[in-house]
Rosetta silent file (secondary structure, phi, psi, omega in degrees, C-alpha in Angstrom):
SEQUENCE: TEIIDLPLEEYKEEVVRTALMVVIDRFGYARAVDPGALARTSDVAGREDRAAIETTSDGKICIFTDAGTMHQVKVSGIPRGKLKEKGVPIDTLCAIGREKWLLAVSSEIVTKSSFLVVFGDGTGKVIPGTELDSNRGAVSLDKREPVVNAMHVSVVPSEDASDANTKGIAIASRKGMVWKAGLGEIKAQKRTGKAKSLISLDSDDAV
SCORE:     score description
SCORE:     0.000 S_00000001
   1 L     0.000  127.139 -178.407 -124.523   26.535  -99.231 S_00000001
   2 L  -111.389  127.730  179.350 -122.235   28.697  -97.137 S_00000001
   3 L   -99.433  124.034 -176.419 -118.451   28.345  -97.228 S_00000001
   4 L  -123.060  128.001  177.604 -116.656   29.568  -94.140 S_00000001
   5 L   -79.186  114.169  172.634 -112.821   29.856  -93.862 S_00000001
   6 L  -102.270  134.774  178.629 -111.828   28.449  -90.483 S_00000001
   7 L   -62.833  135.693  176.474 -108.312   28.887  -89.034 S_00000001
   8 L   -73.336  133.582  172.418 -106.281   25.762  -88.995 S_00000001
   9 L   -64.523  139.564  178.686 -105.071   24.730  -85.566 S_00000001
  10 L   -64.652  127.212 -177.814 -101.347   24.762  -85.232 S_00000001
  11 L   -91.119  126.341  177.555 -100.120   21.118  -85.589 S_00000001
  12 L  -128.627  123.592  178.434  -97.526   20.073  -83.075 S_00000001
  13 L   -78.949  126.293 -173.773  -95.932   16.639  -83.242 S_00000001
  14 L   -87.546  124.952 -178.904  -95.736   15.165  -79.769 S_00000001
  15 L  -103.986  119.543  177.640  -92.333   13.596  -79.043 S_00000001
  16 L   -91.009  117.283 -179.593  -92.363   10.946  -76.319 S_00000001
  17 L  -100.208  118.609 -177.569  -89.043   10.826  -74.433 S_00000001
  18 L  -117.597  150.433  174.913  -88.412    7.467  -72.797 S_00000001
  19 E   -78.244  140.619  178.541  -85.618    6.154  -70.650 S_00000001
  20 E  -142.741  165.004  175.539  -83.535    3.450  -72.232 S_00000001
  21 E  -122.249  116.094  174.316  -80.391    1.399  -71.688 S_00000001
  22 E   -86.517  114.160 -177.653  -78.023    1.042  -74.629 S_00000001
  23 E  -114.454  128.374  175.776  -76.079   -2.255  -74.210 S_00000001
  24 E  -117.127  117.819 -173.657  -73.146   -2.970  -76.472 S_00000001
  25 L   -78.319  179.351 -174.122  -71.776   -6.469  -76.196 S_00000001
  26 L   -70.345  -11.987  175.708  -68.096   -7.546  -76.439 S_00000001
  27 L   -94.177    0.565  178.284  -68.485   -8.137  -80.179 S_00000001
  28 L    90.159   10.692  178.631  -69.672   -4.557  -80.743 S_00000001
  29 E   -83.987  125.408 -179.141  -73.340   -5.287  -81.263 S_00000001
  30 E  -106.173  147.621  165.930  -75.717   -2.553  -79.916 S_00000001
  31 E  -152.407  152.945  178.011  -79.328   -2.614  -78.926 S_00000001
  32 E  -100.147  125.688 -176.583  -81.604   -0.355  -76.842 S_00000001
  33 E  -129.044  165.543  171.061  -83.502   -2.108  -74.010 S_00000001
  34 L   -54.286  134.176 -177.107  -85.691   -1.334  -71.113 S_00000001
  35 L   -50.822  -33.857 -176.541  -83.662    0.161  -68.251 S_00000001
  36 L   -87.549    4.662 -177.038  -84.581   -2.706  -65.931 S_00000001
  37 H   -58.318  -40.325 -175.990  -83.542   -5.430  -68.425 S_00000001
  38 H   -75.630  -29.023  177.228  -80.176   -6.084  -66.886 S_00000001
  39 H   -70.428  -26.845 -177.422  -81.611   -6.321  -63.405 S_00000001
  40 H   -90.554   -5.980 -177.924  -84.090   -8.858  -64.505 S_00000001
  41 L   -87.359  120.787 -177.628  -81.574  -11.040  -66.356 S_00000001
  42 L   -62.734  -32.767 -179.594  -80.533  -14.078  -64.301 S_00000001
  43 L   -98.526   28.250 -178.583  -77.207  -14.552  -66.061 S_00000001
  44 H   -61.801  -32.388 -178.575  -76.111  -10.890  -65.808 S_00000001
  45 H   -60.916  -30.236 -173.609  -72.983  -11.932  -63.804 S_00000001
  46 H   -93.395    4.362  178.291  -71.733  -13.927  -66.745 S_00000001
  47 L   -77.970  149.511  178.684  -72.221  -11.224  -69.281 S_00000001
  48 L  -125.795   53.793 -179.897  -69.178   -9.497  -70.825 S_00000001
  49 L   -64.487  141.791  174.119  -70.748   -6.352  -72.252 S_00000001
  50 L   -73.633  -32.504  177.481  -68.462   -3.653  -73.564 S_00000001
  51 E  -162.390  148.682  172.958  -70.826   -0.986  -72.256 S_00000001
  52 E  -137.819  111.362 -167.850  -74.278   -0.518  -70.715 S_00000001
  53 E  -119.026  122.697  178.061  -75.253    3.141  -70.852 S_00000001
  54 E   -78.544  129.146 -176.346  -78.313    4.759  -69.325 S_00000001
  55 E  -153.535 -167.041  176.120  -79.750    7.337  -71.758 S_00000001
  56 E  -128.451  165.199 -175.738  -82.987    8.508  -73.339 S_00000001
  57 L   -61.986  -27.371  179.567  -84.675    7.883  -76.685 S_00000001
  58 L  -102.024   18.106  179.879  -83.689   11.295  -77.995 S_00000001
  59 L   -98.566 -171.927  176.109  -80.158   11.184  -76.711 S_00000001
  60 E  -135.674  154.259  172.402  -76.846   10.047  -78.105 S_00000001
  61 E   -98.121  133.434 -177.025  -74.041    7.688  -77.227 S_00000001
  62 E  -111.409  120.616 -178.042  -70.469    9.106  -77.217 S_00000001
  63 E  -113.457  117.161  175.053  -67.553    6.749  -77.814 S_00000001
  64 E   -92.619  132.859 -176.505  -64.002    8.001  -77.123 S_00000001
  65 E  -125.716  171.775  179.558  -61.252    6.158  -79.001 S_00000001
  66 L   -66.531  -11.773 -178.428  -57.434    5.913  -79.159 S_00000001
  67 L   -84.485    8.219  179.492  -57.458    7.961  -82.371 S_00000001
  68 L    72.831   36.963 -174.439  -58.329   11.043  -80.207 S_00000001
  69 E  -129.959  143.011  167.040  -61.868   11.114  -81.486 S_00000001
  70 E  -107.648  110.584  179.601  -65.309   11.166  -79.926 S_00000001
  71 E   -89.471  143.966  178.165  -67.880    9.355  -82.098 S_00000001
  72 E  -117.423  138.717  179.192  -71.602   10.084  -81.618 S_00000001
  73 E  -132.981  124.084  178.246  -74.459    7.681  -82.309 S_00000001
  74 E   -74.113  136.934  179.963  -78.092    8.702  -82.017 S_00000001
  75 H   -66.948  -26.693  177.654  -80.045    6.415  -79.789 S_00000001
  76 H   -65.958  -21.441  173.345  -82.975    6.683  -82.236 S_00000001
  77 H   -89.121    3.264 -179.053  -80.837    4.805  -84.730 S_00000001
  78 L  -101.339  124.271 -175.080  -80.158    1.919  -82.484 S_00000001
  79 L   -67.068  142.991  176.221  -82.807   -0.842  -82.750 S_00000001
  80 E   -86.997  149.093  177.834  -84.867   -1.623  -79.650 S_00000001
  81 L  -178.392 -168.363  179.230  -85.203   -5.204  -78.580 S_00000001
  82 L   -84.581  161.436 -174.707  -84.617   -7.742  -75.846 S_00000001
  83 L   -65.552  -27.897 -177.016  -81.323   -8.072  -74.079 S_00000001
  84 L   -89.452    1.918  176.839  -80.503  -11.451  -75.573 S_00000001
  85 L   -80.711  158.552 -166.529  -81.133  -10.290  -79.093 S_00000001
  86 L   -72.739  -38.703 -174.399  -78.064   -9.636  -81.311 S_00000001
  87 L    79.001 -159.347 -175.199  -78.586   -5.958  -82.170 S_00000001
  88 E  -126.226  141.707  177.579  -76.673   -4.085  -84.855 S_00000001
  89 E   -61.053  127.142 -177.400  -72.880   -3.578  -85.189 S_00000001
  90 H   -60.155  -29.237 -177.191  -71.997   -0.223  -83.726 S_00000001
  91 H   -76.914   -2.846  169.501  -69.447    0.423  -86.462 S_00000001
  92 H   -86.663  -13.551 -178.759  -72.297    0.514  -88.965 S_00000001
  93 L   -99.348  -13.198  178.226  -73.765    3.468  -87.113 S_00000001
  94 L  -151.880  170.631 -172.826  -70.545    5.527  -86.897 S_00000001
  95 L   -97.958   47.662 -177.081  -67.113    5.722  -88.516 S_00000001
  96 L   -77.090  -28.788  172.468  -65.308    4.062  -85.578 S_00000001
  97 L    57.169 -130.692 -177.216  -63.688    1.424  -87.780 S_00000001
  98 L   -99.790   16.096  179.657  -60.819   -0.409  -86.044 S_00000001
  99 L   -65.704  141.661  178.372  -60.189    2.380  -83.479 S_00000001
 100 L   -77.317  126.707  177.708  -59.721    1.161  -79.908 S_00000001
 101 E   -70.209  138.568  170.754  -62.469    2.125  -77.397 S_00000001
 102 E  -113.430  -31.138 -174.758  -61.362    3.999  -74.332 S_00000001
 103 E  -164.527  140.026  178.180  -64.695    5.206  -72.909 S_00000001
 104 E  -134.170  126.686 -179.063  -68.448    5.183  -73.839 S_00000001
 105 E  -143.751  171.910  177.630  -70.921    7.468  -72.050 S_00000001
 106 E   -84.854  160.378  176.966  -74.237    9.190  -72.836 S_00000001
 107 H   -62.596  -29.802  176.487  -74.483   12.732  -74.272 S_00000001
 108 H   -63.259  -36.219  176.208  -76.053   13.768  -71.035 S_00000001
 109 H   -68.582  -40.811 -176.049  -72.882   12.862  -69.137 S_00000001
 110 H   -59.564  -44.712 -175.140  -70.772   14.684  -71.710 S_00000001
 111 H   -69.845  -23.785 -176.204  -72.580   17.980  -71.306 S_00000001
 112 H   -95.884   -5.793 -169.953  -72.411   17.812  -67.447 S_00000001
 113 E  -126.851 -178.850  166.697  -68.802   16.752  -67.153 S_00000001
 114 E  -124.552  165.051 -175.701  -65.186   17.352  -68.260 S_00000001
 115 E  -130.756  127.053  174.827  -62.770   14.818  -69.608 S_00000001
 116 E   -83.367  122.787  177.258  -59.210   14.012  -68.804 S_00000001
 117 E  -117.429  124.188  177.875  -57.320   13.004  -71.948 S_00000001
 118 E  -116.619  130.677 -176.008  -53.847   11.526  -71.764 S_00000001
 119 E  -100.774  158.580 -178.328  -51.828   11.090  -74.955 S_00000001
 120 L   -61.723  -22.682  178.352  -49.112    8.562  -75.818 S_00000001
 121 L   -84.937    5.634  178.789  -46.427   11.253  -75.940 S_00000001
 122 L    89.952    5.254  176.754  -46.925   12.072  -72.285 S_00000001
 123 E   -96.997  163.103  176.592  -49.099   15.136  -72.839 S_00000001
 124 E  -165.866  168.967  174.196  -52.649   15.657  -71.617 S_00000001
 125 E  -161.903  163.615  175.730  -55.465   18.103  -70.990 S_00000001
 126 E  -106.577  125.813 -176.152  -58.915   18.447  -69.417 S_00000001
 127 E  -115.593  117.387  175.760  -61.649   19.272  -71.891 S_00000001
 128 E   -59.174  137.893  179.111  -65.024   20.667  -70.745 S_00000001
 129 H   -55.696  -31.657  178.061  -67.959   18.644  -72.110 S_00000001
 130 H   -61.136  -25.747  176.375  -69.423   21.821  -73.569 S_00000001
 131 H   -71.642  -17.371 -176.585  -66.476   21.897  -75.952 S_00000001
 132 H   -96.628   -6.421 -172.841  -67.592   18.549  -77.221 S_00000001
 133 L   -72.032  114.292 -175.333  -71.138   19.500  -77.835 S_00000001
 134 L  -159.639  157.628  178.061  -71.662   19.159  -81.574 S_00000001
 135 L   -89.797   -6.335 -178.624  -74.054   17.741  -84.258 S_00000001
 136 L   -71.789  148.863  179.362  -71.145   16.169  -86.043 S_00000001
 137 L   -65.685  -34.159  179.226  -70.757   12.384  -86.050 S_00000001
 138 E  -133.517  130.869 -179.219  -67.100   12.644  -84.985 S_00000001
 139 E  -120.553  126.771 -179.976  -65.374   15.235  -82.867 S_00000001
 140 E   -73.449  136.422  175.332  -61.576   15.609  -82.591 S_00000001
 141 L   -93.874   -8.618 -178.807  -60.029   15.926  -79.083 S_00000001
 142 L  -153.280  150.088 -174.167  -56.767   17.222  -80.405 S_00000001
 143 L  -110.561   11.253 -178.615  -55.653   19.134  -83.508 S_00000001
 144 L   -74.125  149.561  173.441  -52.053   17.991  -83.858 S_00000001
 145 L  -130.716  127.392   -0.405  -50.728   16.528  -87.030 S_00000001
 146 L   -67.447  160.045 -178.234  -49.736   13.719  -87.294 S_00000001
 147 L   -60.879  133.442  175.526  -52.338   12.361  -84.878 S_00000001
 148 L   -99.631  121.203 -176.376  -51.019   11.498  -81.410 S_00000001
 149 L   -65.196  143.100  175.303  -52.939    8.501  -80.057 S_00000001
 150 E   -86.111  137.690 -178.541  -54.896    8.918  -76.897 S_00000001
 151 E  -107.742  -17.412 -174.349  -54.100    6.351  -74.206 S_00000001
 152 E  -154.938  136.652  170.731  -56.589    7.281  -71.539 S_00000001
 153 E  -139.715  130.332  177.627  -59.887    9.166  -71.315 S_00000001
 154 E  -140.654  155.349  179.449  -61.945    9.550  -68.032 S_00000001
 155 E   -79.866  131.039  170.149  -64.826   11.556  -66.759 S_00000001
 156 E  -112.361   96.731 -176.287  -64.133   14.432  -64.428 S_00000001
 157 E   -60.238  143.842 -178.646  -67.575   15.297  -62.902 S_00000001
 158 H   -55.656  -33.139 -179.540  -68.198   18.984  -62.481 S_00000001
 159 H   -68.433  -11.914  178.254  -68.696   18.615  -58.788 S_00000001
 160 H   -78.025   -6.035 -172.232  -65.093   17.502  -58.457 S_00000001
 161 H   -59.616  -43.156 -172.314  -63.893   21.024  -59.341 S_00000001
 162 H   -67.392  -28.926 -177.139  -63.776   22.201  -55.694 S_00000001
 163 H  -121.467   34.567 -172.138  -61.530   19.308  -54.525 S_00000001
 164 H   -61.566  -29.716 -177.960  -59.700   18.643  -57.760 S_00000001
 165 H   -76.262  -15.040  175.626  -56.322   18.857  -56.023 S_00000001
 166 H   -90.681   -9.599  178.496  -57.177   16.083  -53.667 S_00000001
 167 L  -107.389  114.221 -172.696  -57.928   13.718  -56.468 S_00000001
 168 E  -110.650  166.917  176.371  -54.816   12.587  -58.224 S_00000001
 169 E  -130.509  156.999  178.317  -53.757   10.664  -61.248 S_00000001
 170 E  -131.000  132.928  178.048  -50.648    8.564  -61.998 S_00000001
 171 E  -120.560  125.065 -178.200  -49.153    8.069  -65.427 S_00000001
 172 E  -117.431  141.070 -179.050  -46.615    5.349  -66.112 S_00000001
 173 L   -94.125  169.878  177.459  -44.412    4.939  -69.211 S_00000001
 174 L   -62.697  -27.360 -179.985  -43.372    1.674  -70.862 S_00000001
 175 L   -86.166    0.176  175.198  -39.914    2.177  -69.325 S_00000001
 176 L    94.573    9.346  173.396  -41.337    2.464  -65.828 S_00000001
 177 L   -72.554  132.809 -177.189  -41.265    6.241  -65.424 S_00000001
 178 E  -122.630  139.067  176.148  -44.176    7.503  -63.207 S_00000001
 179 E  -128.327  130.630  177.439  -45.715   11.006  -62.922 S_00000001
 180 E  -123.092  142.100  178.827  -48.282   11.850  -60.220 S_00000001
 181 E  -165.134  162.810  173.121  -50.303   14.957  -59.784 S_00000001
 182 E   -79.944  156.556 -179.894  -53.670   16.360  -58.678 S_00000001
 183 H   -63.610  -28.060 -177.478  -56.298   16.936  -61.275 S_00000001
 184 H   -69.012  -10.656  177.108  -56.284   20.631  -60.448 S_00000001
 185 H   -78.992  -12.294 -178.067  -52.758   20.873  -61.970 S_00000001
 186 L  -109.936   98.523 -176.741  -54.241   20.168  -65.356 S_00000001
 187 L   -71.760  142.363  176.410  -56.220   23.223  -66.397 S_00000001
 188 E   -69.247  142.013 -175.867  -59.410   22.887  -68.435 S_00000001
 189 L  -153.491  170.872  179.107  -59.086   24.203  -71.940 S_00000001
 190 L   -66.152  149.089 -179.280  -60.629   24.157  -75.357 S_00000001
 191 L   -55.951  -26.372  179.865  -60.410   20.881  -77.322 S_00000001
 192 L   -85.107   -6.442 -178.172  -58.303   22.724  -79.850 S_00000001
 193 L   -69.570  157.518 -176.550  -55.936   23.912  -77.164 S_00000001
 194 L   -71.162  132.383  173.284  -52.337   22.659  -76.866 S_00000001
 195 L   -71.405  144.125 -173.374  -51.991   19.667  -74.583 S_00000001
 196 E   -88.788  139.950  178.224  -49.736   20.176  -71.574 S_00000001
 197 E   -71.048  123.599 -176.704  -46.581   18.044  -71.152 S_00000001
 198 L  -102.357  -29.915 -174.473  -47.258   15.754  -68.076 S_00000001
 199 L  -151.777  132.599  179.025  -44.216   13.515  -68.179 S_00000001
 200 L   -83.607  125.311 -172.652  -40.859   13.790  -69.961 S_00000001
 201 L  -120.104  144.240  172.257  -40.226   10.756  -72.150 S_00000001
 202 L   -70.396  165.428 -173.969  -37.266    9.477  -74.061 S_00000001
 203 L   -65.871  -25.884  179.436  -37.721    9.289  -77.871 S_00000001
 204 L  -100.743   18.716 -176.198  -38.178    5.523  -77.616 S_00000001
 205 L  -120.327  158.720 -179.031  -40.550    5.567  -74.681 S_00000001
 206 L  -157.527  159.052  179.734  -44.343    6.093  -74.498 S_00000001
 207 L   -72.659    0.000    0.000  -47.156    6.104  -72.025 S_00000001
């Protein structure tokens, strides 16, 4: 009998990356479905989903809240199923608690975009998505203490950089004060950077 040592072939686990749609209904239940599921649903017009996000099986869902936080949920942790199935509460997959949702997008959108954040005290800033790229479950958009609530978060696509001054925003306070400006007036900065004052408010006023 002859014993021969043969080299072991390098083992590589094949990861199959598939396109998915994460649907979160108005009650906060999430499930991952086939991207064409919404198009094939006859009662889609009557649906009141909180979010329907195109993503991939190895991606993440990013939820921005009024606490000035971006929560991240791995798509792999969201059960797959049919559109009419209940799904799982999104607050069991991240520490969102009772925070109010402002925006929900895929991690692919985050890395390719910047985000306009306006706070309740009339300050704001534009944060590049690369500043939010993290493995942590929750990423802070502002470092002030005590926390200043965020009132608005929106996507600023990178292709808008060339004509940022032609695309404006308007901020209104509870007392009716209004501030208007082009996006180009709010310079992009690190998420830990100081927010710029956008509108002067009285002590008893807020955005």
